[in-house]
Short mmCIF file of C-alpha atoms in Angstrom, two decimals:
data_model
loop_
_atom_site.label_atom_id
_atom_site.label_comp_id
_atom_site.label_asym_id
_atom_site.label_seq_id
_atom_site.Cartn_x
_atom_site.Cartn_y
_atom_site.Cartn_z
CA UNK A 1 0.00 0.00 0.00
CA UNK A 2 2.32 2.35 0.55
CA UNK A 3 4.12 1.68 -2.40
CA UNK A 4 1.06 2.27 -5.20
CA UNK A 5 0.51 5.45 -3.63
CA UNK A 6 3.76 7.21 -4.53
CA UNK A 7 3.13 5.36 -7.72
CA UNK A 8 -0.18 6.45 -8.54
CA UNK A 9 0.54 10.38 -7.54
CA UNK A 10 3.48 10.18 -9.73
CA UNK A 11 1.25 9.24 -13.07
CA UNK A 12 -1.62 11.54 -11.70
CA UNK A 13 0.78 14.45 -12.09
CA UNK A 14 2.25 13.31 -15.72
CA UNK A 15 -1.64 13.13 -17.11
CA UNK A 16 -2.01 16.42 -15.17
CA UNK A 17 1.32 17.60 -17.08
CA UNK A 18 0.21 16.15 -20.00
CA UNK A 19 -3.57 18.05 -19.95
CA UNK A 20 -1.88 21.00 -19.08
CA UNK A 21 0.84 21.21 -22.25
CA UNK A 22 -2.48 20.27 -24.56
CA UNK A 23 -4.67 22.91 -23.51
CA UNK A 24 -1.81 25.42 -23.78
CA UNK A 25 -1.02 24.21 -27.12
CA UNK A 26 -4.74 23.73 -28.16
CA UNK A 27 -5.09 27.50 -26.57
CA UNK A 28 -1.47 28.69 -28.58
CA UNK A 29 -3.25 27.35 -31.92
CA UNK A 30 -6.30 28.63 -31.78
CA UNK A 31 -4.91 32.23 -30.69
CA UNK A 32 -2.35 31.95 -34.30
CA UNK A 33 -5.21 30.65 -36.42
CA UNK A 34 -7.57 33.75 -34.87
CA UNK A 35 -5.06 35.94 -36.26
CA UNK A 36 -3.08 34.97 -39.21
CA UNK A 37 -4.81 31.78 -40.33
CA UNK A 38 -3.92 27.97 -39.90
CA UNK A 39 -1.00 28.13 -42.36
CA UNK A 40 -2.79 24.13 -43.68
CA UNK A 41 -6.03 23.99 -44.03
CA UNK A 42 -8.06 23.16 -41.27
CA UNK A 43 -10.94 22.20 -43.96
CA UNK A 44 -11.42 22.67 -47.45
CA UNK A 45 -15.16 24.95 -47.07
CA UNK A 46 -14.22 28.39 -47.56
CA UNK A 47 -15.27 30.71 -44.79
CA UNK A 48 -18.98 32.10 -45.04
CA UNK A 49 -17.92 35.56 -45.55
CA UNK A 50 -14.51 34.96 -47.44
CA UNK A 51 -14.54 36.65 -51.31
CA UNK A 52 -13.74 34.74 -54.20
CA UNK A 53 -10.25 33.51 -54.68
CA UNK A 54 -7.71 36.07 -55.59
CA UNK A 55 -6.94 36.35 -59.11
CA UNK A 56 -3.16 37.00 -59.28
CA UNK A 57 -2.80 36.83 -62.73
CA UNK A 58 -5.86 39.02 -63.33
CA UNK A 59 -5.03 41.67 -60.58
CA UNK A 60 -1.57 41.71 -62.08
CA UNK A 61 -3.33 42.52 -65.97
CA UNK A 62 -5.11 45.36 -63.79
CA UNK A 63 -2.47 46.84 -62.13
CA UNK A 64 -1.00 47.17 -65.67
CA UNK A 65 -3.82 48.52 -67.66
CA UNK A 66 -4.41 51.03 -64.45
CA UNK A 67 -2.19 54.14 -66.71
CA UNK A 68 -4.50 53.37 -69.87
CA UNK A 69 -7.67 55.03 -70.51
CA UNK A 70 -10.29 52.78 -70.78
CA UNK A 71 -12.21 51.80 -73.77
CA UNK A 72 -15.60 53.04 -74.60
CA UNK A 73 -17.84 53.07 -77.70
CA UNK A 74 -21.03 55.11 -79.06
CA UNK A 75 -23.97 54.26 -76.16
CA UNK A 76 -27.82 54.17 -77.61
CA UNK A 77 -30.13 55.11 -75.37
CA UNK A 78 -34.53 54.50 -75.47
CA UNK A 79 -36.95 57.06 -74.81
CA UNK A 80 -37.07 55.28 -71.09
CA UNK A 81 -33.16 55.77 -70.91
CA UNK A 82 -33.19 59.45 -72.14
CA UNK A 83 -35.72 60.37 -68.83
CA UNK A 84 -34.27 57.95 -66.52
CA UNK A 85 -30.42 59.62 -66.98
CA UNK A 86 -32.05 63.06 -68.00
CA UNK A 87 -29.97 63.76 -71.18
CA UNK A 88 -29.90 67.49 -72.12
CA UNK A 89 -28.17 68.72 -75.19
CA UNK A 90 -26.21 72.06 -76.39
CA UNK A 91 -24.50 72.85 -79.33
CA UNK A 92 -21.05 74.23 -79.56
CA UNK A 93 -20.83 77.49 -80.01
CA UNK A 94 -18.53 80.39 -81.26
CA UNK A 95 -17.82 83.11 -78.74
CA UNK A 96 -15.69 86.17 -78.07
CA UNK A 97 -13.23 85.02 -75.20
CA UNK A 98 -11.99 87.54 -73.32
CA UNK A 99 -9.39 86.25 -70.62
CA UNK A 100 -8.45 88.26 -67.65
CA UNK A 101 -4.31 88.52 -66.82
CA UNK A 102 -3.57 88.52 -63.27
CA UNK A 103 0.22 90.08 -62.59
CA UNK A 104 2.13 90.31 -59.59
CA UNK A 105 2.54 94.64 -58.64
CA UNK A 106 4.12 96.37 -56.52
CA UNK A 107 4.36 99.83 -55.31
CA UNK A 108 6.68 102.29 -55.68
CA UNK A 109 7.21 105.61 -55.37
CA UNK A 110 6.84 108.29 -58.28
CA UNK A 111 10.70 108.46 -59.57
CA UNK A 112 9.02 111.88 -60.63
CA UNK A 113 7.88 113.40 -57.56
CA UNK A 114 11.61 111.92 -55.63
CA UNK A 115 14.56 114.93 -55.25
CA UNK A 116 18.09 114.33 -53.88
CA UNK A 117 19.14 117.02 -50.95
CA UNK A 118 22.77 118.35 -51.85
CA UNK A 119 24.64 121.44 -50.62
CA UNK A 120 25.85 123.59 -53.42
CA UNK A 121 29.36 124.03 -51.68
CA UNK A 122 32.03 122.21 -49.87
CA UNK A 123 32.52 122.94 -46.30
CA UNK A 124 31.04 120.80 -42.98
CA UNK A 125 27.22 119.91 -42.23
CA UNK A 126 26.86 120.95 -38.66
CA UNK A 127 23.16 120.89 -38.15
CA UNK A 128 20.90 118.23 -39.25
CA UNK A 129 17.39 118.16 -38.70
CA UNK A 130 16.32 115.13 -39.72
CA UNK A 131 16.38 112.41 -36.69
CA UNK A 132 15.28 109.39 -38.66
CA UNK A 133 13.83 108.11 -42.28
CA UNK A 134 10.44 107.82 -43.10
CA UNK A 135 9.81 111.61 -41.36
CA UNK A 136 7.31 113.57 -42.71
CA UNK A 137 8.97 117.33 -44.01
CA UNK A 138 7.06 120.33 -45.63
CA UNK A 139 8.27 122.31 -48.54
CA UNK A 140 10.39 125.19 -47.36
CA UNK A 141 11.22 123.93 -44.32
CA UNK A 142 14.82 123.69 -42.57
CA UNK A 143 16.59 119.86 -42.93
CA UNK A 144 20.65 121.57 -42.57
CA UNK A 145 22.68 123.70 -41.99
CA UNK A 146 26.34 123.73 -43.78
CA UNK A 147 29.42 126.02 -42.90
CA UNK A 148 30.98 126.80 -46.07
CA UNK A 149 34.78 128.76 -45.87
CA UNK A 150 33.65 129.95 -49.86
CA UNK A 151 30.32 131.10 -48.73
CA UNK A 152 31.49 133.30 -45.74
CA UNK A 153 34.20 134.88 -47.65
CA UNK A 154 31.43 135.50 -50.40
CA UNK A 155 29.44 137.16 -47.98
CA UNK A 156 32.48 139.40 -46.72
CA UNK A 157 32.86 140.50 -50.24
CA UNK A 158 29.45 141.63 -51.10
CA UNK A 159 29.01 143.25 -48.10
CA UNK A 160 32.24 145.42 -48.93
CA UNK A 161 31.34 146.04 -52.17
CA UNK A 162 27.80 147.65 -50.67
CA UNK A 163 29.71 149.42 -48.27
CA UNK A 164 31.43 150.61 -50.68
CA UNK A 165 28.82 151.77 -53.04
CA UNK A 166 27.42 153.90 -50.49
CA UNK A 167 24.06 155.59 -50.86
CA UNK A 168 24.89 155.28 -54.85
CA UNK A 169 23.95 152.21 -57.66
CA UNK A 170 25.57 149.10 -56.78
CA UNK A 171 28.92 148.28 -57.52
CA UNK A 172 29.70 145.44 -60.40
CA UNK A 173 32.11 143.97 -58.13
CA UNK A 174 28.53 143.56 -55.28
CA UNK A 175 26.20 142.48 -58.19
CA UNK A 176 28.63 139.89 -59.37
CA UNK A 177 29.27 138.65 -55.36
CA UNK A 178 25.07 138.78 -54.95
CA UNK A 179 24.67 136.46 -58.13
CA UNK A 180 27.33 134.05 -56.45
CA UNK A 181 25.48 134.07 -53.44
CA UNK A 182 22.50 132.96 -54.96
CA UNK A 183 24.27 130.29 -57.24
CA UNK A 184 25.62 128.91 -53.72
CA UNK A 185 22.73 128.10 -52.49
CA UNK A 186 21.32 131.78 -50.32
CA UNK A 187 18.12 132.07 -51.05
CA UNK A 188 16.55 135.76 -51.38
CA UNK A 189 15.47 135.90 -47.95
CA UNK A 190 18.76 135.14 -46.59
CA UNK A 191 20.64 137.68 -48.97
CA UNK A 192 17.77 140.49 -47.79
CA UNK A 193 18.85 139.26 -43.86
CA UNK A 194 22.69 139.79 -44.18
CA UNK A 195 21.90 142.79 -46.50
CA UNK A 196 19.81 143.98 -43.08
CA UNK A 197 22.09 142.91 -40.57
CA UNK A 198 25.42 143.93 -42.36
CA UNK A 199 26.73 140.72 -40.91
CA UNK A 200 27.43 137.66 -42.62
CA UNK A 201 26.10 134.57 -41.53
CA UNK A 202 28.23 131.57 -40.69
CA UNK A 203 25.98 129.18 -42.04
CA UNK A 204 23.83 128.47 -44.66
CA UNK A 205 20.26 126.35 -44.47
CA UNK A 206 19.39 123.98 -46.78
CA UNK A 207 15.16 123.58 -47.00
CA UNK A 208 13.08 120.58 -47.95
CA UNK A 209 12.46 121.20 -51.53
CA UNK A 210 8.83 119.68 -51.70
CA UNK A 211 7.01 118.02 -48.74
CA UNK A 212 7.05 114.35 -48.50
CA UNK A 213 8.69 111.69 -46.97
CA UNK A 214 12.17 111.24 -45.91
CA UNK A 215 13.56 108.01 -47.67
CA UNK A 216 17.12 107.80 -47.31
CA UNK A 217 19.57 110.31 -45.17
CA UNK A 218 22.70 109.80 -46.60
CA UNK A 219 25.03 111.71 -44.02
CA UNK A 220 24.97 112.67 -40.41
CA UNK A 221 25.95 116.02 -38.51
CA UNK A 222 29.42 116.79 -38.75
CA UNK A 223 30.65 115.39 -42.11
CA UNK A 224 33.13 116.95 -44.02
CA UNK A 225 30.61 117.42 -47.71
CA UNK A 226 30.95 118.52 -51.28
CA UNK A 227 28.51 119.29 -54.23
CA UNK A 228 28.21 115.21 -54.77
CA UNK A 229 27.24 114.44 -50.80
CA UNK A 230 23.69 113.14 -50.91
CA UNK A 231 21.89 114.35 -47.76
CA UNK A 232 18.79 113.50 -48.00
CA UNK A 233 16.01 112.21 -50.35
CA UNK A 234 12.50 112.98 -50.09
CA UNK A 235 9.64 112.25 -52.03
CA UNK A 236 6.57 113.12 -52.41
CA UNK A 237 4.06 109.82 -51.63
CA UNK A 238 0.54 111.99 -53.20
CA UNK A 239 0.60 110.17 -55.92
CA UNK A 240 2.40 106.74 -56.61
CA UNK A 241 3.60 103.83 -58.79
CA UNK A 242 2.41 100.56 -59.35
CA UNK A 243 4.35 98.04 -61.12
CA UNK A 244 3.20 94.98 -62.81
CA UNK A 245 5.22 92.23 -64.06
CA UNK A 246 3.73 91.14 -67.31
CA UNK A 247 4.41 87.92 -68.54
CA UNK A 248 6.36 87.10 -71.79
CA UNK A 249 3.76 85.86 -73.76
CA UNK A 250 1.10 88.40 -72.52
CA UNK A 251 3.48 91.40 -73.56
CA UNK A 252 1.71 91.99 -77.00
CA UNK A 253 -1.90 92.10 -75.31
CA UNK A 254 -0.85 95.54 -73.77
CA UNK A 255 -1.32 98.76 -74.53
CA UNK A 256 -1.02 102.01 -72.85
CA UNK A 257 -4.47 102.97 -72.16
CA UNK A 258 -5.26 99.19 -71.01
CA UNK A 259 -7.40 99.26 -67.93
CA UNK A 260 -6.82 97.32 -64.52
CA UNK A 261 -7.84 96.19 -61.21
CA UNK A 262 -5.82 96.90 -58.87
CA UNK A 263 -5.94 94.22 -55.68
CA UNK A 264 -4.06 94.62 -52.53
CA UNK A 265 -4.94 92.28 -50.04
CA UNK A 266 -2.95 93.89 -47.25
CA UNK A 267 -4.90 96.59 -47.17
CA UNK A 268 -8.85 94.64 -47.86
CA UNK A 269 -11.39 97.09 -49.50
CA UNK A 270 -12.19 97.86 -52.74
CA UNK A 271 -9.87 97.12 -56.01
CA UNK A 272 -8.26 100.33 -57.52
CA UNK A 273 -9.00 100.98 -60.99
CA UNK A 274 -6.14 101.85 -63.03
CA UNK A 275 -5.00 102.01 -66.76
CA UNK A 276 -1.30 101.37 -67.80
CA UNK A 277 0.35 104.98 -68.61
CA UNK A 278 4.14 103.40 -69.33
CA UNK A 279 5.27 100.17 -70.52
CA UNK A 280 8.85 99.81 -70.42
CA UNK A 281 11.24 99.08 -73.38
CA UNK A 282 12.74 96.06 -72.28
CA UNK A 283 12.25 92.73 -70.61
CA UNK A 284 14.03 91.74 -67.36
CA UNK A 285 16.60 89.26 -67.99
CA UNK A 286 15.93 87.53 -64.57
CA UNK A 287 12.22 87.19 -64.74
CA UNK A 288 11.47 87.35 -68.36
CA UNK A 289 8.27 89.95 -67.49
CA UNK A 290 7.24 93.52 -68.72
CA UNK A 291 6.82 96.34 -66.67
CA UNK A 292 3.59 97.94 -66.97
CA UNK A 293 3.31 100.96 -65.03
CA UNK A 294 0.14 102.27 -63.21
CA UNK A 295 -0.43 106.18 -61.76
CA UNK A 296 -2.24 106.10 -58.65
CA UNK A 297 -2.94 109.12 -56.04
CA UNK A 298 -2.47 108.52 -52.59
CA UNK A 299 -3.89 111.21 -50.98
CA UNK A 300 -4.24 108.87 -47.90
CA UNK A 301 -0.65 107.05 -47.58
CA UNK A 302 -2.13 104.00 -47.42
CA UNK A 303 0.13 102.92 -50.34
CA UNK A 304 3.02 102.36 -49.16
CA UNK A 305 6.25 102.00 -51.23
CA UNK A 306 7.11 97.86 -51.05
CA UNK A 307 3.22 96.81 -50.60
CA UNK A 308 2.85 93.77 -52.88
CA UNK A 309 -0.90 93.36 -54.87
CA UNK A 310 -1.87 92.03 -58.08
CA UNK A 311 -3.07 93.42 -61.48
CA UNK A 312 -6.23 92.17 -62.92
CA UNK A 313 -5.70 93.48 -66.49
CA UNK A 314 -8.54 92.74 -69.75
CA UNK A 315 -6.79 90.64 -72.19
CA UNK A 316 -7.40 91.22 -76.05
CA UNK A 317 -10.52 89.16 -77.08
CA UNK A 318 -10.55 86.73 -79.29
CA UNK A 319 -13.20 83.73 -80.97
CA UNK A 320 -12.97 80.78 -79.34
CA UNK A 321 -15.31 77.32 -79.54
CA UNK A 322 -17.13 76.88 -76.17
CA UNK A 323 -18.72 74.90 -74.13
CA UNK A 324 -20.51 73.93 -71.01
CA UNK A 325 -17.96 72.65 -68.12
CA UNK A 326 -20.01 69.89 -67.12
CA UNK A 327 -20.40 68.59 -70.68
CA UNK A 328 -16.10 67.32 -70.01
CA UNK A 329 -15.55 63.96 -68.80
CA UNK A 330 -12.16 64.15 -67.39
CA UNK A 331 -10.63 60.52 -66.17
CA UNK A 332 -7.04 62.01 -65.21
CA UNK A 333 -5.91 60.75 -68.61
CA UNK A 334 -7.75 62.87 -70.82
CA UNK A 335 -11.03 64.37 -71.44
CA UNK A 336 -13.69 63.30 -73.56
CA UNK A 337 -17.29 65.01 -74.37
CA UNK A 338 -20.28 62.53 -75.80
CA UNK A 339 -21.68 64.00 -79.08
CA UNK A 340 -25.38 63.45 -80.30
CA UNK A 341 -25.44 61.15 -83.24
CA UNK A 342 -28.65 60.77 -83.57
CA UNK A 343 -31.30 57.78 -83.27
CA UNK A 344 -30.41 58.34 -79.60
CA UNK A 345 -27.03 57.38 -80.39
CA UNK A 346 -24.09 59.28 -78.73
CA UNK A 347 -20.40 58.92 -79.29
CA UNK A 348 -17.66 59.48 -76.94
CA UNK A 349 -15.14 62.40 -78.68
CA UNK A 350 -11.56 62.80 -77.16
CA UNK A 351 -11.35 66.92 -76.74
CA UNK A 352 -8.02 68.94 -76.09
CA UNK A 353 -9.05 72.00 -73.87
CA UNK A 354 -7.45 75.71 -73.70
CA UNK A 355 -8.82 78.19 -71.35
CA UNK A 356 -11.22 77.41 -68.24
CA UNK A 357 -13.91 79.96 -67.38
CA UNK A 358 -16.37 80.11 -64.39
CA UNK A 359 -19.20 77.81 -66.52
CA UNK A 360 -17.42 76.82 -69.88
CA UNK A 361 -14.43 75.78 -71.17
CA UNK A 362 -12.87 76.48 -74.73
CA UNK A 363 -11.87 73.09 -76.86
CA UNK A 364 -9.26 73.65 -79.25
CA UNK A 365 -9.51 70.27 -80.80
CA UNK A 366 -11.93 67.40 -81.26
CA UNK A 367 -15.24 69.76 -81.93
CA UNK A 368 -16.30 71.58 -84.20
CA UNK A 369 -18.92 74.76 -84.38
CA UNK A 370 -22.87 73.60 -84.15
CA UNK A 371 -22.10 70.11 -83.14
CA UNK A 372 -24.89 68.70 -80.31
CA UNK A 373 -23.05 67.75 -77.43
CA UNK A 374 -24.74 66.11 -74.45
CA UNK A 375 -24.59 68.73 -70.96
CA UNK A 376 -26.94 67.06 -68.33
CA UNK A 377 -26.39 63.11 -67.41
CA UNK A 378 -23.02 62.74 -68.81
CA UNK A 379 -21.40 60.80 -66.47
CA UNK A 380 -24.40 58.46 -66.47
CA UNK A 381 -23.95 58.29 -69.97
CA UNK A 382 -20.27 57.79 -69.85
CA UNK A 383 -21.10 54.11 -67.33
CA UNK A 384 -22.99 53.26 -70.43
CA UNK A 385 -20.70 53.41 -72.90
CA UNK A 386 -17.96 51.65 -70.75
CA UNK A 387 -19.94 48.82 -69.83
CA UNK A 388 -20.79 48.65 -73.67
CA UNK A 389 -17.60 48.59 -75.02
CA UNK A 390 -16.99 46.06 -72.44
CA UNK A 391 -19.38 43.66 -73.40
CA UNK A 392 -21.74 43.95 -70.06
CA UNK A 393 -25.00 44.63 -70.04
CA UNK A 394 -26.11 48.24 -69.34
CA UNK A 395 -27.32 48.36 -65.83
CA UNK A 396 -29.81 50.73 -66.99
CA UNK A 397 -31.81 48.92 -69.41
CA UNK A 398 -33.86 47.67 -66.94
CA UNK A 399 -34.54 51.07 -65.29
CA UNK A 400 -38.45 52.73 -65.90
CA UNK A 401 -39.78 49.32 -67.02
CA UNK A 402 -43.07 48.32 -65.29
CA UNK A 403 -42.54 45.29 -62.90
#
């Protein structure tokens, strides 16, 4: 007895081992067939909702033929067809095709209205008025002052030569030293001031030409300057430029006179309206455009020299074949329209398109003037003929029929 019982416990626990190692293996299976699939079949039934076999060979032939348009042939329609797909009709028709030109513009200022501060002698610009660019300045009014060793000894002289001349004419010697005043840059007022005085003034003020804006100070206080110094340029933002960069093959549609929209979305509102008052002679090398050039006030400032927009110009019009947009089939690979035949025939026609307007499109090629081409239930029309020139049967010859 006590013997069988170490025995028995010992084959209790191998079937227990056993049972164990099956269940986990059963468990194991069932878990890899859940998810990929017993790699041999379990049983030869296919599964209830498994799809037909794969086709390799077949799905290979398709992947092929996927770049090539597919074929399609003249559909023929009843009178049951015609209501069921709704078939509408236009013909193709001759138009004048006007085609707006959109340009990239930018503003500039009016090279025009833009002067160039410069001292009329050498000598040392002491004062400077002007603290930064962009500042506003108003005609007549002080931007420098310059000491000038030529214009004080200038001075001295006419003032002599007066002194000289007494109560009497003046002296040829003080009219020739008053006209070199004036050519060095005194105005009238200044002249009539040292002429009061009897003192000459150590320097001389150089005024703001027109108002405007300051766009560029070329020097600061206390450079040595001659006749060629820049100081300042100012100009005058009333009225400005806008430039548009015409395209290459667009150049010959323009004209001065040609009227514009002018967009800038910066700024929202209204377009400007515009008409092209230059074109320039020559083509930039870089961009291969033409500069058309707009005149637009600016009373406000709003326009801003550098502000980008966009030119909305009228092209020249011209006759052009159209048609309705939705009357185009367009499979990625080409386009196609379905012309009326007649008999309630209608045959596919490969089209070549040009220009693309809000409702029609022109066809260069394919069409021709008067010809009936179908508008309404094309792509209805267009299942038909594929599934004709396939061989199927339509799936709408059954539609409208009376049970």
């Amino acid at each position: 007895m006590k013997s069988f019982l170490p025995q028995a416990t010992r084959r209790a626990s191998l079937l227990t081992g056993f049972t164990i190692g099956a269940l986990v293996v059963t468990t194991a299976l069932g878990v890899q067939h859940a998810r990929h699939g017993w790699p041999f079949s379990l049983h030869h039934a296919p599964e209830p909702d498994a799809g037909p076999p794969i086709d390799h060979a077949s799905a290979s032939a398709a992947s092929q033929d996927a770049g090539q348009p597919q074929p399609r042939t003249a559909a023929k329609l009843d009178d049951r067809q015609h209501e069921y797909i709704g078939v509408r009709i236009e013909r193709v028709r001759r138009e004048p095709l006007t085609l707006p030109l959109r340009a990239v513009a930018t503003v500039v200022p009016d090279e025009s209205r833009v002067t160039h501060v410069h001292a009329r002698v050498a000598g040392w610009l002491e004062e400077l008025h002007i603290n930064t660019t962009g500042q506003q300045v108003r005609a007549g009014e002080p931007v420098a002052a310059v000491f000038s060793q030529d214009l004080l000894a200038t001075q001295i002289e006419y003032l002599a030569a007066r002194k000289d001349a007494g109560s009497g004419p003046p002296s040829v010697v003080a009219e020739g030293a008053h006209t070199r005043l004036k050519l060095l840059g005194m105005s009238d007022t200044e002249i009539a001031a040292i002429e009061r005085d009897g003192k000459p003034r150590r320097l001389v003020t150089l005024t703001a030409p027109h108002g405007g804006v300051v766009l560029r100070r070329g020097v600061s206080a206390g450079t040595a300057i001659d006749p060629s110094t820049e100081i300042l340029t100012v100009a005058d933002l009333s009225t400005v430029w806008v430039l548009a960069e015409i395209p290459e093959h667009a150049a010959a549609q323009l004209n001065v006179g040609t009227r514009a929209l002018l967009e800038f979305p910066a700024l929202g509102g209204e377009p400007v309206p515009a008409q092209v008052d230059f074109l320039y002679p020559t083509l930039s090398e870089r961009t291969r455009t033409l500069r058309a050039r707009f005149s637009v006030p600016n009373p406000d400032g709003r326009l801003r020299p550098g502000i980008y927009g966009t030119a909305v110009l009228a092209g020249a019009p011209r006759e052009a074949l159209l048609i309705p947009r939705d009357a185009v089939v367009d499979t990625g690979l080409g386009q196609h329209v379905f012309v009326a035949a007649g008999d309630g025939s209608y045959e596919p026609r490969s089209v070549r398109l040009g220009a693309r307007l809000a409702d029609r499109v022109e066809v260069l090629d394919g069409l021709a003037e008067g010809e009936p081409v179908v508008t309404s239930g094309v792509f209805l029309l267009d299942s038909e003929s594929r599934l004709r020139a396939s061989g199927s049967a339509s799936p709408h010859a059954d539609h409208g029929k009376s049970p």
